[in-house]
Amino acid sequence: GESVGLHLPTLSVQEGDNSIINCAYSNSASDYFIWYKQESGKGPQFIIDIRSNMDKRQGQRVTVLLNKTVKHLSLQIAATQPGDSAVYFCAEFYSSYKLIFGSGTRLLVRP
Amino acid sequence: EPEVTQTPSHQVTQMGQEVILRCVPISNHLYFYWYRQILGQKVEFLVSFYNNEISEKSEIFDDQFSVERPDGSNFTLKIRSTKLEDSAMYFCAGQGATNEKLFFGSGTQLSVL
């Protein structure tokens, strides 16, 4: 069945450190993946995406890695800031019209 | 920057009542979605909509749910007879083309009493 899951429900990091959030997906046919950030009381906010023809994509302070062999995604946040505290979801296009979210990881940034 | 707008931000209703959640997508978007999120849980897909038809729907989206784009700008989700378990945050999202990122609204918190 459809399943996009996360290994750690909560990640606590020191301000200034790098954060790595992991995600496993189940549909080997999925070819487009997105990371979203959700702050309390708000809708998911796009961070970065990656298509299956790539292994790595970089944005501003964020990097997404895709390992299709083991169906694994990771989001790396460099120099984590207090404003990065939120819940992070990976999402997988299970079909052309169906984006499925994983269960989320809460990132807590310690000052 | 264009935004997806959802109204109301909060809706309280009695069990068995009908509710309509409203969304104004970004103007050049063509594909529309509804998701829901029960408190503390993940964001769950409900339905996708394109060209005035449902493209896909989940098991959650049963006969009590319907979607409509009545006037080419608003996109609505109707729940005919609300149940307690329908209490959740409902998010509307839009997409300019398939296999592009979805833009989400800030949600409507539905509380069924």
mmCIF file of C-alpha atoms in Angstrom:
data_model
loop_
_atom_site.group_PDB
_atom_site.id
_atom_site.type_symbol
_atom_site.label_atom_id
_atom_site.label_comp_id
_atom_site.label_asym_id
_atom_site.label_seq_id
_atom_site.Cartn_x
_atom_site.Cartn_y
_atom_site.Cartn_z
ATOM 1 C CA GLY A 1 0.000 0.000 0.000
ATOM 2 C CA GLU A 2 0.983 3.636 0.061
ATOM 3 C CA SER A 3 3.383 4.550 2.747
ATOM 4 C CA VAL A 4 5.740 7.430 3.224
ATOM 5 C CA GLY A 5 7.239 7.253 6.660
ATOM 6 C CA LEU A 6 9.777 8.960 8.863
ATOM 7 C CA HIS A 7 12.362 7.374 11.124
ATOM 8 C CA LEU A 8 12.373 9.934 13.967
ATOM 9 C CA PRO A 9 9.315 11.703 15.329
ATOM 10 C CA THR A 10 11.332 14.456 17.094
ATOM 11 C CA LEU A 11 14.778 15.862 16.407
ATOM 12 C CA SER A 12 16.433 18.285 18.817
ATOM 13 C CA VAL A 13 19.487 20.204 17.616
ATOM 14 C CA GLN A 14 21.644 23.020 18.872
ATOM 15 C CA GLU A 15 21.325 26.325 17.092
ATOM 16 C CA GLY A 16 24.024 26.553 14.465
ATOM 17 C CA ASP A 17 24.350 22.801 14.011
ATOM 18 C CA ASN A 18 23.254 20.941 10.910
ATOM 19 C CA SER A 19 20.001 18.968 10.946
ATOM 20 C CA ILE A 20 19.215 15.813 9.023
ATOM 21 C CA ILE A 21 15.659 14.575 8.703
ATOM 22 C CA ASN A 22 15.072 11.200 7.094
ATOM 23 C CA CYS A 23 12.159 9.678 5.236
ATOM 24 C CA ALA A 24 11.386 6.307 3.660
ATOM 25 C CA TYR A 25 8.963 5.921 0.807
ATOM 26 C CA SER A 26 7.307 2.780 -0.453
ATOM 27 C CA ASN A 27 6.310 3.356 -4.067
ATOM 28 C CA SER A 28 9.295 2.666 -6.304
ATOM 29 C CA ALA A 29 7.352 4.176 -9.208
ATOM 30 C CA SER A 30 7.157 7.606 -7.533
ATOM 31 C CA ASP A 31 9.228 10.107 -9.465
ATOM 32 C CA TYR A 32 8.738 13.390 -7.646
ATOM 33 C CA PHE A 33 9.275 14.198 -3.988
ATOM 34 C CA ILE A 34 8.738 17.333 -1.940
ATOM 35 C CA TRP A 35 9.712 18.474 1.534
ATOM 36 C CA TYR A 36 7.275 20.719 3.351
ATOM 37 C CA LYS A 37 7.639 22.684 6.576
ATOM 38 C CA GLN A 38 4.630 23.233 8.805
ATOM 39 C CA GLU A 39 4.585 25.769 11.596
ATOM 40 C CA SER A 40 1.931 25.654 14.272
ATOM 41 C CA GLY A 41 -1.492 26.655 12.970
ATOM 42 C CA LYS A 42 -0.314 27.072 9.383
ATOM 43 C CA GLY A 43 -0.483 25.135 6.158
ATOM 44 C CA PRO A 44 2.440 23.168 4.716
ATOM 45 C CA GLN A 45 5.050 25.420 3.182
ATOM 46 C CA PHE A 46 7.221 24.237 0.290
ATOM 47 C CA ILE A 47 10.917 23.909 1.082
ATOM 48 C CA ILE A 48 12.546 21.939 -1.707
ATOM 49 C CA ASP A 49 11.724 19.243 -4.221
ATOM 50 C CA ILE A 50 13.579 16.604 -6.176
ATOM 51 C CA ARG A 51 12.760 14.423 -9.148
ATOM 52 C CA SER A 52 13.823 10.840 -9.523
ATOM 53 C CA ASN A 53 16.400 11.619 -12.201
ATOM 54 C CA MET A 54 18.471 13.431 -9.563
ATOM 55 C CA ASP A 55 20.308 12.268 -6.436
ATOM 56 C CA LYS A 56 20.812 15.622 -4.821
ATOM 57 C CA ARG A 57 19.385 19.102 -4.967
ATOM 58 C CA GLN A 58 20.475 22.158 -3.062
ATOM 59 C CA GLY A 59 18.619 25.264 -2.031
ATOM 60 C CA GLN A 60 19.389 28.031 0.366
ATOM 61 C CA ARG A 61 20.697 26.239 3.497
ATOM 62 C CA VAL A 62 18.767 23.102 2.549
ATOM 63 C CA THR A 63 19.765 20.004 0.620
ATOM 64 C CA VAL A 64 17.626 17.050 -0.344
ATOM 65 C CA LEU A 65 19.175 13.668 -1.068
ATOM 66 C CA LEU A 66 17.372 10.871 -2.849
ATOM 67 C CA ASN A 67 18.485 7.247 -2.748
ATOM 68 C CA LYS A 68 16.220 5.313 -5.072
ATOM 69 C CA THR A 69 17.922 2.011 -4.378
ATOM 70 C CA VAL A 70 16.692 1.960 -0.793
ATOM 71 C CA LYS A 71 13.767 4.350 -1.343
ATOM 72 C CA HIS A 72 15.076 6.940 1.061
ATOM 73 C CA LEU A 73 14.963 10.726 1.198
ATOM 74 C CA SER A 74 16.723 13.084 3.522
ATOM 75 C CA LEU A 75 16.523 16.790 4.200
ATOM 76 C CA GLN A 76 19.636 18.518 5.439
ATOM 77 C CA ILE A 77 19.407 21.959 6.986
ATOM 78 C CA ALA A 78 22.689 23.788 7.425
ATOM 79 C CA ALA A 79 23.337 26.099 10.382
ATOM 80 C CA THR A 80 19.932 25.451 11.922
ATOM 81 C CA GLN A 81 18.206 28.543 13.254
ATOM 82 C CA PRO A 82 15.384 28.996 15.779
ATOM 83 C CA GLY A 83 13.071 29.868 12.891
ATOM 84 C CA ASP A 84 13.614 26.368 11.523
ATOM 85 C CA SER A 85 11.686 24.878 14.449
ATOM 86 C CA ALA A 86 8.631 23.235 12.889
ATOM 87 C CA VAL A 87 7.290 19.901 11.708
ATOM 88 C CA TYR A 88 8.829 18.667 8.491
ATOM 89 C CA PHE A 89 6.996 16.358 6.106
ATOM 90 C CA CYS A 90 8.280 14.485 3.131
ATOM 91 C CA ALA A 91 5.703 13.938 0.422
ATOM 92 C CA GLU A 92 5.594 11.637 -2.549
ATOM 93 C CA PHE A 93 3.647 11.887 -5.757
ATOM 94 C CA TYR A 94 2.049 8.474 -5.626
ATOM 95 C CA SER A 95 0.352 9.191 -8.946
ATOM 96 C CA SER A 96 -0.075 12.268 -11.112
ATOM 97 C CA TYR A 97 -2.929 13.584 -8.976
ATOM 98 C CA LYS A 98 -2.099 12.297 -5.517
ATOM 99 C CA LEU A 99 0.576 13.724 -3.239
ATOM 100 C CA ILE A 100 0.973 11.557 -0.133
ATOM 101 C CA PHE A 101 2.528 12.930 3.032
ATOM 102 C CA GLY A 102 4.701 11.116 5.513
ATOM 103 C CA SER A 103 4.015 11.218 9.231
ATOM 104 C CA GLY A 104 6.270 14.175 10.019
ATOM 105 C CA THR A 105 9.318 14.972 12.144
ATOM 106 C CA ARG A 106 9.285 17.751 14.702
ATOM 107 C CA LEU A 107 12.494 19.758 14.667
ATOM 108 C CA LEU A 108 13.339 21.585 17.903
ATOM 109 C CA VAL A 109 16.198 24.069 17.855
ATOM 110 C CA ARG A 110 17.867 24.691 21.211
ATOM 111 C CA PRO A 111 19.321 28.187 21.716
ATOM 112 C CA GLU B 1 3.367 36.530 -3.856
ATOM 113 C CA PRO B 2 0.058 34.853 -4.795
ATOM 114 C CA GLU B 3 -1.627 32.922 -2.009
ATOM 115 C CA VAL B 4 -4.265 30.269 -1.566
ATOM 116 C CA THR B 5 -7.002 31.764 0.605
ATOM 117 C CA GLN B 6 -9.290 29.679 2.792
ATOM 118 C CA THR B 7 -12.410 30.776 4.629
ATOM 119 C CA PRO B 8 -13.461 30.593 7.349
ATOM 120 C CA SER B 9 -10.362 30.057 9.440
ATOM 121 C CA HIS B 10 -12.454 28.366 12.105
ATOM 122 C CA GLN B 11 -15.831 26.653 11.781
ATOM 123 C CA VAL B 12 -17.833 25.160 14.616
ATOM 124 C CA THR B 13 -20.832 23.015 13.785
ATOM 125 C CA GLN B 14 -23.199 20.544 15.354
ATOM 126 C CA MET B 15 -23.003 16.877 14.461
ATOM 127 C CA GLY B 16 -25.280 16.106 11.515
ATOM 128 C CA GLN B 17 -25.092 19.608 10.044
ATOM 129 C CA GLU B 18 -23.770 20.429 6.609
ATOM 130 C CA VAL B 19 -20.636 22.534 6.250
ATOM 131 C CA ILE B 20 -19.015 24.139 3.247
ATOM 132 C CA LEU B 21 -15.342 25.016 3.356
ATOM 133 C CA ARG B 22 -14.204 27.563 0.841
ATOM 134 C CA CYS B 23 -10.949 28.140 -0.972
ATOM 135 C CA VAL B 24 -9.761 30.667 -3.514
ATOM 136 C CA PRO B 25 -6.811 29.097 -5.342
ATOM 137 C CA ILE B 26 -4.041 30.972 -7.102
ATOM 138 C CA SER B 27 -5.528 32.316 -10.317
ATOM 139 C CA ASN B 28 -3.437 30.422 -12.869
ATOM 140 C CA HIS B 29 -3.639 27.079 -11.111
ATOM 141 C CA LEU B 30 -5.495 24.248 -12.800
ATOM 142 C CA TYR B 31 -5.322 21.359 -10.346
ATOM 143 C CA PHE B 32 -6.898 21.532 -6.926
ATOM 144 C CA TYR B 33 -6.746 19.426 -3.804
ATOM 145 C CA TRP B 34 -8.257 19.026 -0.377
ATOM 146 C CA TYR B 35 -6.328 17.533 2.517
ATOM 147 C CA ARG B 36 -7.148 17.167 6.164
ATOM 148 C CA GLN B 37 -5.021 16.963 9.278
ATOM 149 C CA ILE B 38 -6.304 15.636 12.574
ATOM 150 C CA LEU B 39 -4.504 17.292 15.468
ATOM 151 C CA GLY B 40 -0.971 16.001 15.829
ATOM 152 C CA GLN B 41 -1.206 13.677 12.863
ATOM 153 C CA LYS B 42 -0.026 13.725 9.296
ATOM 154 C CA VAL B 43 -1.610 15.546 6.393
ATOM 155 C CA GLU B 44 -4.042 13.170 4.672
ATOM 156 C CA PHE B 45 -5.068 13.333 1.013
ATOM 157 C CA LEU B 46 -8.797 13.619 0.425
ATOM 158 C CA VAL B 47 -9.376 14.478 -3.227
ATOM 159 C CA SER B 48 -7.871 15.992 -6.344
ATOM 160 C CA PHE B 49 -9.855 17.927 -8.934
ATOM 161 C CA TYR B 50 -9.131 18.976 -12.488
ATOM 162 C CA ASN B 51 -11.247 20.222 -15.353
ATOM 163 C CA ASN B 52 -14.380 20.149 -13.174
ATOM 164 C CA GLU B 53 -13.969 16.500 -12.345
ATOM 165 C CA ILE B 54 -12.537 14.498 -9.491
ATOM 166 C CA SER B 55 -9.192 13.013 -10.564
ATOM 167 C CA GLU B 56 -8.557 10.866 -7.509
ATOM 168 C CA LYS B 57 -10.058 10.447 -4.083
ATOM 169 C CA SER B 58 -9.099 8.606 -0.926
ATOM 170 C CA GLU B 59 -11.086 6.172 1.186
ATOM 171 C CA ILE B 60 -11.861 9.048 3.538
ATOM 172 C CA PHE B 61 -13.700 10.891 0.775
ATOM 173 C CA ASP B 62 -16.967 8.973 0.993
ATOM 174 C CA ASP B 63 -20.488 9.924 -0.099
ATOM 175 C CA GLN B 64 -20.711 12.540 2.635
ATOM 176 C CA PHE B 65 -18.063 14.630 0.873
ATOM 177 C CA SER B 66 -18.306 16.576 -2.351
ATOM 178 C CA VAL B 67 -16.232 19.188 -4.129
ATOM 179 C CA GLU B 68 -17.199 21.884 -6.553
ATOM 180 C CA ARG B 69 -15.710 24.775 -8.464
ATOM 181 C CA PRO B 70 -18.924 26.682 -9.034
ATOM 182 C CA ASP B 71 -17.696 29.912 -10.590
ATOM 183 C CA GLY B 72 -14.184 29.324 -11.897
ATOM 184 C CA SER B 73 -12.535 30.915 -8.891
ATOM 185 C CA ASN B 74 -13.826 29.345 -5.679
ATOM 186 C CA PHE B 75 -13.178 25.707 -4.840
ATOM 187 C CA THR B 76 -15.380 24.230 -2.140
ATOM 188 C CA LEU B 77 -15.512 21.136 0.018
ATOM 189 C CA LYS B 78 -18.925 20.160 1.338
ATOM 190 C CA ILE B 79 -19.554 17.715 4.122
ATOM 191 C CA ARG B 80 -23.228 16.796 4.047
ATOM 192 C CA SER B 81 -23.768 15.436 7.547
ATOM 193 C CA THR B 82 -20.811 16.054 9.806
ATOM 194 C CA LYS B 83 -19.578 13.496 12.308
ATOM 195 C CA LEU B 84 -17.444 14.027 15.373
ATOM 196 C CA GLU B 85 -14.517 12.399 13.607
ATOM 197 C CA ASP B 86 -14.646 15.016 10.858
ATOM 198 C CA SER B 87 -13.088 17.467 13.313
ATOM 199 C CA ALA B 88 -9.755 18.400 11.759
ATOM 200 C CA MET B 89 -7.848 21.103 9.943
ATOM 201 C CA TYR B 90 -8.771 21.112 6.264
ATOM 202 C CA PHE B 91 -6.261 22.395 3.734
ATOM 203 C CA CYS B 92 -6.889 23.428 0.179
ATOM 204 C CA ALA B 93 -4.009 23.278 -2.302
ATOM 205 C CA GLY B 94 -3.445 24.214 -5.901
ATOM 206 C CA GLN B 95 -1.007 23.298 -8.620
ATOM 207 C CA GLY B 96 -0.160 24.925 -11.913
ATOM 208 C CA ALA B 97 0.565 21.695 -13.771
ATOM 209 C CA THR B 98 0.879 18.032 -12.931
ATOM 210 C CA ASN B 99 4.080 16.995 -11.202
ATOM 211 C CA GLU B 100 4.690 20.442 -9.841
ATOM 212 C CA LYS B 101 4.674 21.521 -6.239
ATOM 213 C CA LEU B 102 1.413 22.142 -4.438
ATOM 214 C CA PHE B 103 0.723 25.473 -2.783
ATOM 215 C CA PHE B 104 -1.324 25.201 0.382
ATOM 216 C CA GLY B 105 -3.697 27.553 2.104
ATOM 217 C CA SER B 106 -3.556 28.213 5.827
ATOM 218 C CA GLY B 107 -6.460 25.892 6.519
ATOM 219 C CA THR B 108 -9.921 25.831 8.080
ATOM 220 C CA GLN B 109 -10.162 24.341 11.546
ATOM 221 C CA LEU B 110 -13.444 22.415 11.681
ATOM 222 C CA SER B 111 -14.829 21.479 15.082
ATOM 223 C CA VAL B 112 -17.856 19.172 15.177
ATOM 224 C CA LEU B 113 -19.685 19.157 18.505
#
